[in-house]
Tab-separated table of C-alpha atoms and ligand atoms in Angstrom:
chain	number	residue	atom	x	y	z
M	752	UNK	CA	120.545	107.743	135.450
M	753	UNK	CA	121.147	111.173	134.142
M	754	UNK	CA	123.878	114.109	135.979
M	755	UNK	CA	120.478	115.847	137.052
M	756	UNK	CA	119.375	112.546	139.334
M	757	UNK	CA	122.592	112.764	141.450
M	758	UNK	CA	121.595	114.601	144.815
M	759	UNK	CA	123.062	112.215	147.365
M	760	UNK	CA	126.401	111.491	147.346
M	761	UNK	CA	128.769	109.071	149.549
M	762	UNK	CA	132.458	110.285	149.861
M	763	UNK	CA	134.177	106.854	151.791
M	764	UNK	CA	137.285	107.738	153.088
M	765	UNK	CA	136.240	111.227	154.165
M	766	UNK	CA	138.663	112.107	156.902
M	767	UNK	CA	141.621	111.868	154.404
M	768	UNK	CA	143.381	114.247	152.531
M	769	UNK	CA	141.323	113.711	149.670
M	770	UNK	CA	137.842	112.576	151.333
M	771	UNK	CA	137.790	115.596	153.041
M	772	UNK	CA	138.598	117.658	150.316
M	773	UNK	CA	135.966	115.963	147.910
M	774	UNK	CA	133.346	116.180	150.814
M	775	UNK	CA	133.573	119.794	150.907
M	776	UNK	CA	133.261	120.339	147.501
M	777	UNK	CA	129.816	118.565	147.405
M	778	UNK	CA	128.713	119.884	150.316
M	779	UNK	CA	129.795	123.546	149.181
M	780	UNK	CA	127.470	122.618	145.668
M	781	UNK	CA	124.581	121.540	147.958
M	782	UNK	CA	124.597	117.993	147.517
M	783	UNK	CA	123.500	115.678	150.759
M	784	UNK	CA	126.574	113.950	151.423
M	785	UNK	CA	127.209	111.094	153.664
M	786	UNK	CA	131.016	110.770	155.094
M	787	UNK	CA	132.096	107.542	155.566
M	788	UNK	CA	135.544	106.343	157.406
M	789	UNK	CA	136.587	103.335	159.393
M	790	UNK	CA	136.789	104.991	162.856
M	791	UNK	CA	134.830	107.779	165.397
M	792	UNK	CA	137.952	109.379	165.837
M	793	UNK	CA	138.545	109.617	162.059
M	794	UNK	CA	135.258	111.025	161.325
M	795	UNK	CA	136.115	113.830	163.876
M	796	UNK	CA	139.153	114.329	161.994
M	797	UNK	CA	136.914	114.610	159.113
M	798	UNK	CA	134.308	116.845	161.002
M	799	UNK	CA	137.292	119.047	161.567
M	800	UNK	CA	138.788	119.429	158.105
M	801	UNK	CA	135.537	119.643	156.187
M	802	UNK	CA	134.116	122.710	158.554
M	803	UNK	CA	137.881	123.935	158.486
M	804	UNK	CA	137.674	124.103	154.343
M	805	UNK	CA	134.436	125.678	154.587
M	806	UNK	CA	135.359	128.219	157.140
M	807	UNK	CA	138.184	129.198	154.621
M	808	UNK	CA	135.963	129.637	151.696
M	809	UNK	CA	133.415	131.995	154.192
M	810	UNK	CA	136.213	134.097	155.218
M	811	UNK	CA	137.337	134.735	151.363
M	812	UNK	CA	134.074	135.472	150.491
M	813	UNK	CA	133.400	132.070	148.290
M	814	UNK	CA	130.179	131.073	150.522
M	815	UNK	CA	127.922	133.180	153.031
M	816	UNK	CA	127.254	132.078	156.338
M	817	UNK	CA	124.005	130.709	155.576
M	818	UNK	CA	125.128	128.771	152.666
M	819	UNK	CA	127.799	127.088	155.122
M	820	UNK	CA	125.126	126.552	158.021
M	821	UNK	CA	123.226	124.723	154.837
M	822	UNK	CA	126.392	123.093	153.630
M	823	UNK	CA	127.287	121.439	157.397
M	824	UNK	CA	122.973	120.978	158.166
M	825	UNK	CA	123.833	118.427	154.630
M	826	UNK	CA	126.619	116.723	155.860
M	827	UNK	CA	126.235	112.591	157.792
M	828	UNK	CA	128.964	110.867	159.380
M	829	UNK	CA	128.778	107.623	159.785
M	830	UNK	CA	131.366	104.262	160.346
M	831	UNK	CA	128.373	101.758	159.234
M	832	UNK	CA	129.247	101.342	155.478
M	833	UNK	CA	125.180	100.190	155.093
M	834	UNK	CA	124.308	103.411	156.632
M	835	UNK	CA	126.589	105.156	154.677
M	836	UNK	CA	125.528	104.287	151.152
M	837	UNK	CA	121.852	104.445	151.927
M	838	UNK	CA	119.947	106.437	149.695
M	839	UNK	CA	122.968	107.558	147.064
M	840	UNK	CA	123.108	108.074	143.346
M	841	UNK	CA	127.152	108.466	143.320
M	842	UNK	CA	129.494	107.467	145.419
M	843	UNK	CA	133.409	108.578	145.378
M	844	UNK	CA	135.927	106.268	146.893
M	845	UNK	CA	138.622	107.936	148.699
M	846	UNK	CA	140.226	105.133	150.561
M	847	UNK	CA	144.030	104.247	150.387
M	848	UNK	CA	145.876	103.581	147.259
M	849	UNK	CA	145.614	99.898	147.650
M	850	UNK	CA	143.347	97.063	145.557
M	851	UNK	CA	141.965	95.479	148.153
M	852	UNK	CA	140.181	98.690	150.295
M	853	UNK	CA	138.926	99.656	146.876
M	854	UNK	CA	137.367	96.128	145.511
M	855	UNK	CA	136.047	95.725	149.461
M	856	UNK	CA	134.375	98.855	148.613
M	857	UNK	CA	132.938	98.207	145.326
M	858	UNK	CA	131.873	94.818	146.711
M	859	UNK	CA	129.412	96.615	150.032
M	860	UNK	CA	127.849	98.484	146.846
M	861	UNK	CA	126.795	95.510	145.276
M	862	UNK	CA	125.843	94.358	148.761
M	863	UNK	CA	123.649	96.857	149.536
M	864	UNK	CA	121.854	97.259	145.807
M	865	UNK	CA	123.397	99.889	144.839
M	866	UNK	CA	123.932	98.498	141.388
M	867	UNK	CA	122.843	101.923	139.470
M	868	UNK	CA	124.819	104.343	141.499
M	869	UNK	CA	127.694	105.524	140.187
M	870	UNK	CA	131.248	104.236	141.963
M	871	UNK	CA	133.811	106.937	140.974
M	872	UNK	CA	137.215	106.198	142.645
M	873	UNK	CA	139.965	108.941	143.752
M	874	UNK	CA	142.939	106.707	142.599
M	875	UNK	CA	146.177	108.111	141.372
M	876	UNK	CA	146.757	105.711	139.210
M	877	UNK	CA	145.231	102.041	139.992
M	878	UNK	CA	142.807	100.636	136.851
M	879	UNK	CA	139.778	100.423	137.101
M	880	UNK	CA	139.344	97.516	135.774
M	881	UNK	CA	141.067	95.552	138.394
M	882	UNK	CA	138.814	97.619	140.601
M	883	UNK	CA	135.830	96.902	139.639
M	884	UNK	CA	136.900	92.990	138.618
M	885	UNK	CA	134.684	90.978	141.281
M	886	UNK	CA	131.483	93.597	140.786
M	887	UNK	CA	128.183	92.501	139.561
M	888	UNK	CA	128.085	95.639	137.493
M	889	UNK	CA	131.417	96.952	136.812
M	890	UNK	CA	129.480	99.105	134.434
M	891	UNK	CA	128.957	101.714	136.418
M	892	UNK	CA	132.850	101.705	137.912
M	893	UNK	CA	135.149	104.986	136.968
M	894	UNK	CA	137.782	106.697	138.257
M	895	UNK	CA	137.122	110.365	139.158
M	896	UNK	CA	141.054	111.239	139.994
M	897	UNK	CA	140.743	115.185	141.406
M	898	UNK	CA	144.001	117.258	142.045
M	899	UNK	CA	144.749	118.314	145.098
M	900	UNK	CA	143.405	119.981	147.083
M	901	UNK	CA	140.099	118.393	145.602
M	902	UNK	CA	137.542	121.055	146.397
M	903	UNK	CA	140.120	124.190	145.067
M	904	UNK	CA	141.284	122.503	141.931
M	905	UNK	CA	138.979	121.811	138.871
M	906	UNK	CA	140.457	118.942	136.856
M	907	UNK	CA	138.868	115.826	137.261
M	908	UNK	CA	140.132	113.200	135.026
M	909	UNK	CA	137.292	110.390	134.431
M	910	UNK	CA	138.714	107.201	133.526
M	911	UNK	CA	137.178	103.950	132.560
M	912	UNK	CA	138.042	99.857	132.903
M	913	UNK	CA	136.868	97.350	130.528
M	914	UNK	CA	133.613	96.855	131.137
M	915	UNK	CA	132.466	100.552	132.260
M	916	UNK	CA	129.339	101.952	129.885
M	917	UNK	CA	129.680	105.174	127.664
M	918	UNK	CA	126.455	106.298	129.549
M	919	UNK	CA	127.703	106.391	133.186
M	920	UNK	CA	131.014	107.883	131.100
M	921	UNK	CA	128.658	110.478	130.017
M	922	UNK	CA	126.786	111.310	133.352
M	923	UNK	CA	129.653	111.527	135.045
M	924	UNK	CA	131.310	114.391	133.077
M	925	UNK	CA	128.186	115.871	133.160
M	926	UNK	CA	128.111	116.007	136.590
M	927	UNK	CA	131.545	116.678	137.216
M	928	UNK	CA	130.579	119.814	134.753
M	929	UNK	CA	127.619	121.209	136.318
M	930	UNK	CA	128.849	120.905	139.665
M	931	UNK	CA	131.879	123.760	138.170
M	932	UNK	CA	134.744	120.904	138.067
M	933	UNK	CA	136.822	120.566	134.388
M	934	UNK	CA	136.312	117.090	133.815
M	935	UNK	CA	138.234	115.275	130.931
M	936	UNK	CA	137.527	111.681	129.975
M	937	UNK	CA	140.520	109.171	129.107
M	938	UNK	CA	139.613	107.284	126.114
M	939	UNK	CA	142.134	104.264	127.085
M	940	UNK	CA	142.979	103.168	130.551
M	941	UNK	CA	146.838	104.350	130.850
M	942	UNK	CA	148.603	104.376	134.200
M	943	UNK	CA	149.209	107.801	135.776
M	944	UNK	CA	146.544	108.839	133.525
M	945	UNK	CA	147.134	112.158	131.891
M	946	UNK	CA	148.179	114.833	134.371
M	947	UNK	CA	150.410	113.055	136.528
M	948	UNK	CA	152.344	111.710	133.566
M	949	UNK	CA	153.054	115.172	132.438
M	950	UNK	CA	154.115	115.946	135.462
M	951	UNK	CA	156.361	113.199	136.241
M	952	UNK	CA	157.975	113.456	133.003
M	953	UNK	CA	158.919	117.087	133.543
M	954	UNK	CA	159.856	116.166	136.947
M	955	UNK	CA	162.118	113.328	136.221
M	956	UNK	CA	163.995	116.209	134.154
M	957	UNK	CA	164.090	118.881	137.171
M	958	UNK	CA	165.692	115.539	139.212
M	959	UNK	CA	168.235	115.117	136.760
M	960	UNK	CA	169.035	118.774	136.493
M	961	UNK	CA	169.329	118.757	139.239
M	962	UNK	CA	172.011	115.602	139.741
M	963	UNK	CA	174.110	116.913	136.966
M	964	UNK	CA	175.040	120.196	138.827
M	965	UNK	CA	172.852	122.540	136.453
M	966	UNK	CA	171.029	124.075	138.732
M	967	UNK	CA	169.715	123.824	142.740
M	968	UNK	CA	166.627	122.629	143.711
M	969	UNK	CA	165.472	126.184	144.207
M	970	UNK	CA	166.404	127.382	140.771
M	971	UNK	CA	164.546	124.431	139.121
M	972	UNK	CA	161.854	125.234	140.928
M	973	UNK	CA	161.815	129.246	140.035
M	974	UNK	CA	162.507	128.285	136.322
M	975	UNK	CA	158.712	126.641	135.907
M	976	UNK	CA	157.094	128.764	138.362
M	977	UNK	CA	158.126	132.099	137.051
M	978	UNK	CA	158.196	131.065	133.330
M	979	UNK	CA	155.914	128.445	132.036
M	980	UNK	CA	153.989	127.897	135.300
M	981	UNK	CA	152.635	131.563	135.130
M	982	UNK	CA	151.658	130.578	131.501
M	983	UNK	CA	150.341	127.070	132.296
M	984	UNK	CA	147.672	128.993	134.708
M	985	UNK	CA	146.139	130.295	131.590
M	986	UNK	CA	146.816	127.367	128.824
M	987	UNK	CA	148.685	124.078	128.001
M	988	UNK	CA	151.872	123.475	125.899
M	989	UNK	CA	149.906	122.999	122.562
M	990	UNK	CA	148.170	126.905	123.008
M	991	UNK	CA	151.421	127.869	124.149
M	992	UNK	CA	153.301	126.846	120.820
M	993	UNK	CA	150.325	128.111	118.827
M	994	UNK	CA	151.139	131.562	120.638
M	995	UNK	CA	154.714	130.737	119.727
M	996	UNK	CA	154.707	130.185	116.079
M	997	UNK	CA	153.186	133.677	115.290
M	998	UNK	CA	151.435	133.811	111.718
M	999	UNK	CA	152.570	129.727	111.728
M	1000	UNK	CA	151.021	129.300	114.755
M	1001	UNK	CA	152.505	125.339	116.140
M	1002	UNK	CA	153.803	124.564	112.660
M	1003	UNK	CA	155.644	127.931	112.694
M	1004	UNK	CA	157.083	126.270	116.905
M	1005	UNK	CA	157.949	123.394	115.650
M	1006	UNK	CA	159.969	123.978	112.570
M	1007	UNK	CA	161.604	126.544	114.734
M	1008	UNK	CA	162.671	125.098	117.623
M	1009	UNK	CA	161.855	121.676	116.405
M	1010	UNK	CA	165.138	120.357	115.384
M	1011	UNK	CA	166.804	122.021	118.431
M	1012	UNK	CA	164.678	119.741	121.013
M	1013	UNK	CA	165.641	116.853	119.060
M	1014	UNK	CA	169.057	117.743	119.830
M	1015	UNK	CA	167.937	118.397	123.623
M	1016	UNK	CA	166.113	115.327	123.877
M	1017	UNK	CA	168.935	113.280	122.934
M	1018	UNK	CA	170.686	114.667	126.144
M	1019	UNK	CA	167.744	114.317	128.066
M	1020	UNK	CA	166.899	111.930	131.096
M	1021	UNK	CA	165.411	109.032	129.817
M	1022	UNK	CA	166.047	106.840	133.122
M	1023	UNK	CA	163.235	104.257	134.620
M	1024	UNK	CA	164.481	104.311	138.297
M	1025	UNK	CA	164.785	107.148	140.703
M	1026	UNK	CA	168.572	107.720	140.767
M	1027	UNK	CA	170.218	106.359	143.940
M	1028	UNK	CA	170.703	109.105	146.871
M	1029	UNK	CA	168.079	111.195	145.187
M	1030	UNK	CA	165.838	111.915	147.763
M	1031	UNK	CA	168.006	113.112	150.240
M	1032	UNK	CA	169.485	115.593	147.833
M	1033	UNK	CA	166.202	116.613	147.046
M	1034	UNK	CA	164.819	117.157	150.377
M	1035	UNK	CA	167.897	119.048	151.680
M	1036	UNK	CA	167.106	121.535	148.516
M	1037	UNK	CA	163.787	121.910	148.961
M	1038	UNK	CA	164.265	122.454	152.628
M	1039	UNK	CA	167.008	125.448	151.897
M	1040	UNK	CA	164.516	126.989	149.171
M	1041	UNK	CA	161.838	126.605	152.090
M	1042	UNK	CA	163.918	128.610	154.504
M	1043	UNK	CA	164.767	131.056	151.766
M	1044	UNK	CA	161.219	131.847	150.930
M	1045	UNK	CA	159.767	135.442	152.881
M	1046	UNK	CA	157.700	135.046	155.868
M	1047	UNK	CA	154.758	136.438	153.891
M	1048	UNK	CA	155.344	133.742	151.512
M	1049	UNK	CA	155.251	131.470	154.277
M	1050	UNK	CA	158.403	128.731	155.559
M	1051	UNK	CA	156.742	126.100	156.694
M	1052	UNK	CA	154.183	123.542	154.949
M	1053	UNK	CA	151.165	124.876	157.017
M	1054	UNK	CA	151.903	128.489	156.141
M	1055	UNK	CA	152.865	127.913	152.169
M	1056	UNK	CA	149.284	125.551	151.949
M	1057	UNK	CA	147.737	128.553	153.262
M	1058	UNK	CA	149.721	130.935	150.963
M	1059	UNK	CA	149.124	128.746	148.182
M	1060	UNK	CA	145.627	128.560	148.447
M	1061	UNK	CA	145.237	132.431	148.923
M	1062	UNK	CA	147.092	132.499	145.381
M	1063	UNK	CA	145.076	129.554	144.054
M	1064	UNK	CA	141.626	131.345	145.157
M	1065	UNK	CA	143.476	134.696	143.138
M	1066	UNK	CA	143.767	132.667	140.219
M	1067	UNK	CA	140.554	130.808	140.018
M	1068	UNK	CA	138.999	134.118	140.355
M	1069	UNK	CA	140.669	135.314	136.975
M	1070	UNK	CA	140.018	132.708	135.265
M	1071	UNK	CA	136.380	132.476	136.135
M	1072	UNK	CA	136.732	128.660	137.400
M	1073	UNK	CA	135.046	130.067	141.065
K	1853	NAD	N1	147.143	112.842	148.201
K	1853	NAD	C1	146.959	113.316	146.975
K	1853	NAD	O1	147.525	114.345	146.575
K	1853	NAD	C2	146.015	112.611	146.026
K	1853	NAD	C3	145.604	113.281	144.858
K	1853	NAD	C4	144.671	112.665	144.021
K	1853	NAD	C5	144.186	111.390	144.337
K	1853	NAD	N2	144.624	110.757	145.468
K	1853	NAD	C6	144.055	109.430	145.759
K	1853	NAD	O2	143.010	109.575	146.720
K	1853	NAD	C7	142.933	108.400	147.530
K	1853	NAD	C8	143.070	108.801	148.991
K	1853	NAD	O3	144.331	109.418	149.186
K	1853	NAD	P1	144.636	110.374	150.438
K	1853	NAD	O4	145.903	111.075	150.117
K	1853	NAD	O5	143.436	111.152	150.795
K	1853	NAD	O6	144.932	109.280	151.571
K	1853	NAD	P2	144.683	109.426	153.145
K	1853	NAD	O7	145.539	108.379	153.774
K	1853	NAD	O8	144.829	110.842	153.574
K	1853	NAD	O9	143.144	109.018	153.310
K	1853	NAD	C9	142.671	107.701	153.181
K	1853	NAD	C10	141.373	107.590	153.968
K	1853	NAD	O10	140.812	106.294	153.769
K	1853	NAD	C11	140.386	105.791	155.030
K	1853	NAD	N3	140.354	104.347	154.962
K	1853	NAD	C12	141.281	103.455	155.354
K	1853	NAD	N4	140.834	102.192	155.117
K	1853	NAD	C13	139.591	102.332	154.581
K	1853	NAD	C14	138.629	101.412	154.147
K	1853	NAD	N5	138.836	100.095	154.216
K	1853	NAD	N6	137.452	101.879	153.681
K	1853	NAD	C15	137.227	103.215	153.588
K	1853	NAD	N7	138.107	104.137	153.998
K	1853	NAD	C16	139.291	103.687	154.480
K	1853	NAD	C17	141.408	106.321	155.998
K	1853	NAD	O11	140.910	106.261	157.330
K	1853	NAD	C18	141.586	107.743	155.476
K	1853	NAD	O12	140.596	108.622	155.983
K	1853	NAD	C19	144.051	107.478	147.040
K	1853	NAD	O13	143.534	106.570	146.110
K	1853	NAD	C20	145.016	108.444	146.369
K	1853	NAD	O14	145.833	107.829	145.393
K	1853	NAD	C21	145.506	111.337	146.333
């Protein structure tokens, strides 16, 4: 199957955070897409959020009316999982972060033939391979991990298991591509995958910052959104040091600064466990640098979402990626 085949697309899962998200992406694209979720009242849930995302994107101006209309005329909701897979070329798997939901999943595909359609599941950070384990044709098992929200954010990081072909590797990222996502491919399986590491490992550090009495919650916070996050918008730490190094470019970064963050590194977190009492500490900072935010910026987590994706529509716009 090439990327150009895929018109029909199952998102299972689609009242979640996620589901929904995804569902309005392909539906905003102009893919058919068939919802799937395990209850009535969920799938009004998902009614709700989908025509909510879309609503958002027609009042800044991303869609038209008529290209919503088109967009909700494409959409099928549905708690019969045969129903729900009729008739697809790709399906993404949105249901909780659990084994067993996902191999039941992978399982009704095999059930009901679908054993060339692609199976591309949300996880954060389960393999594949264990996915995919009791399938017929675990060849045509990937992860598709999004960021959230899904339909806003472009990364899309395809990962594979064992037994997953370089071909339904390839169409995926091809379809990822053409439908305007950034798709990257993982050439190992590695938990976390690529993203989320990062982001853990520079968050582990903001934690322990934190603990040590550096600096608050909100000043960690301000210190990567108003310096590197402003940059990271644009490019990633490797560009950045290239920048950095001026006629050296990343040589020029790293003999610089290079035996310095050796030194810092040695002094740097390095635990495996989230430090006892951590949470709460955490939570009762980010709750003070919630209140201290303006109202424009928004206090609670409904208004900063809807601040944040005001920005995130901003940025996107810059950078071409909408
Ligand atoms: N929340 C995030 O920021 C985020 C980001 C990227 C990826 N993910 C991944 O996306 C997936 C979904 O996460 P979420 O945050 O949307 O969770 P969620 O709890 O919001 O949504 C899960 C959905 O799955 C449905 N569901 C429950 N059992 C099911 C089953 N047996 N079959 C099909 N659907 C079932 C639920 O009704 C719900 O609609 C997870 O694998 C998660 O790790 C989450």
């Amino acid at each position: 199957m090439k990327a150009a085949d895929i018109k029909k697309i199952t998102v299972l899962g689609g009242s979640g955070l996620i589901g929904s998200g995804w569902a309005t992406f392909f539906l905003w694209k102009g893919f058919d897409v068939n919802i799937y979720d395990i209850s009535d009242a969920l799938l009004q849930t998902a009614r709700e959020r989908i025509s909510a995302s879309l609503s958002y994107l027609l009042a800044k101006n991303i869609i038209t009316k008529e290209s919503m209309q088109k967009a909700l005329s494409k959409s099928f909701y549905t708690t019969d999982i045969g129903e729900g897979l009729r008739g697809v070329q790709f399906v993404q798997e949105c249901a909780p972060e659990k084994y067993e939901p996902k191999q039941a999943l992978v399982a009704a595909m095999d059930q009901y033939g679908l054993n060339e359609a692609i199976f591309a599941s949300s996880t954060s950070g389960l393999l594949i391979t264990e996915i995919a384990k009791n399938s017929q044709y675990p060849e045509r098992c990937i992860g598709a991990h999004p960021y959230n929200p899904p339909h806003l954010i472009p990364l899309v990081e395809i990962t594979k298991g064992e037994k997953t072909s370089e071909a339904v590797l390839q169409t995926a990222y091809e379809f990822f591509q053409a439908a305007g996502k950034e798709p990257i491919i993982l050439q190992k399986e590695a938990p976390g995958f690529i993203a989320n590491r990062l982001q853990i490992a520079l968050y582990r550090e903001a934690v322990d910052l934190v603990l040590r009495g550096v600096c608050t919650v909100e000043d960690v916070d301000k210190a990567l959104c108003f310096g590197p996050g402003l940059r990271y918008a644009l490019m990633g730490q490797n560009l950045i040091f290239q920048l950095g190094g001026g006629p050296f470019g990343l040589k020029g970064v790293m003999m610089h600064i290079g035996p310095s963050a050796e030194m810092w590194m040695n002094d740097m977190a390095a635990w495996k466990k989230w430090p006892a009492g951590c949470i709460d500490v955490l939570q009762e900072g980010v709750d003070k640098e919630m209140a201290n935010r303006s109202a424009e910026e928004g206090k609670t987590n409904e208004e900063i979402s809807r601040w944040r994706d005001d920005k995130l529509l901003s940025l996107l716009k810059l950078i071409n990626k909408i």
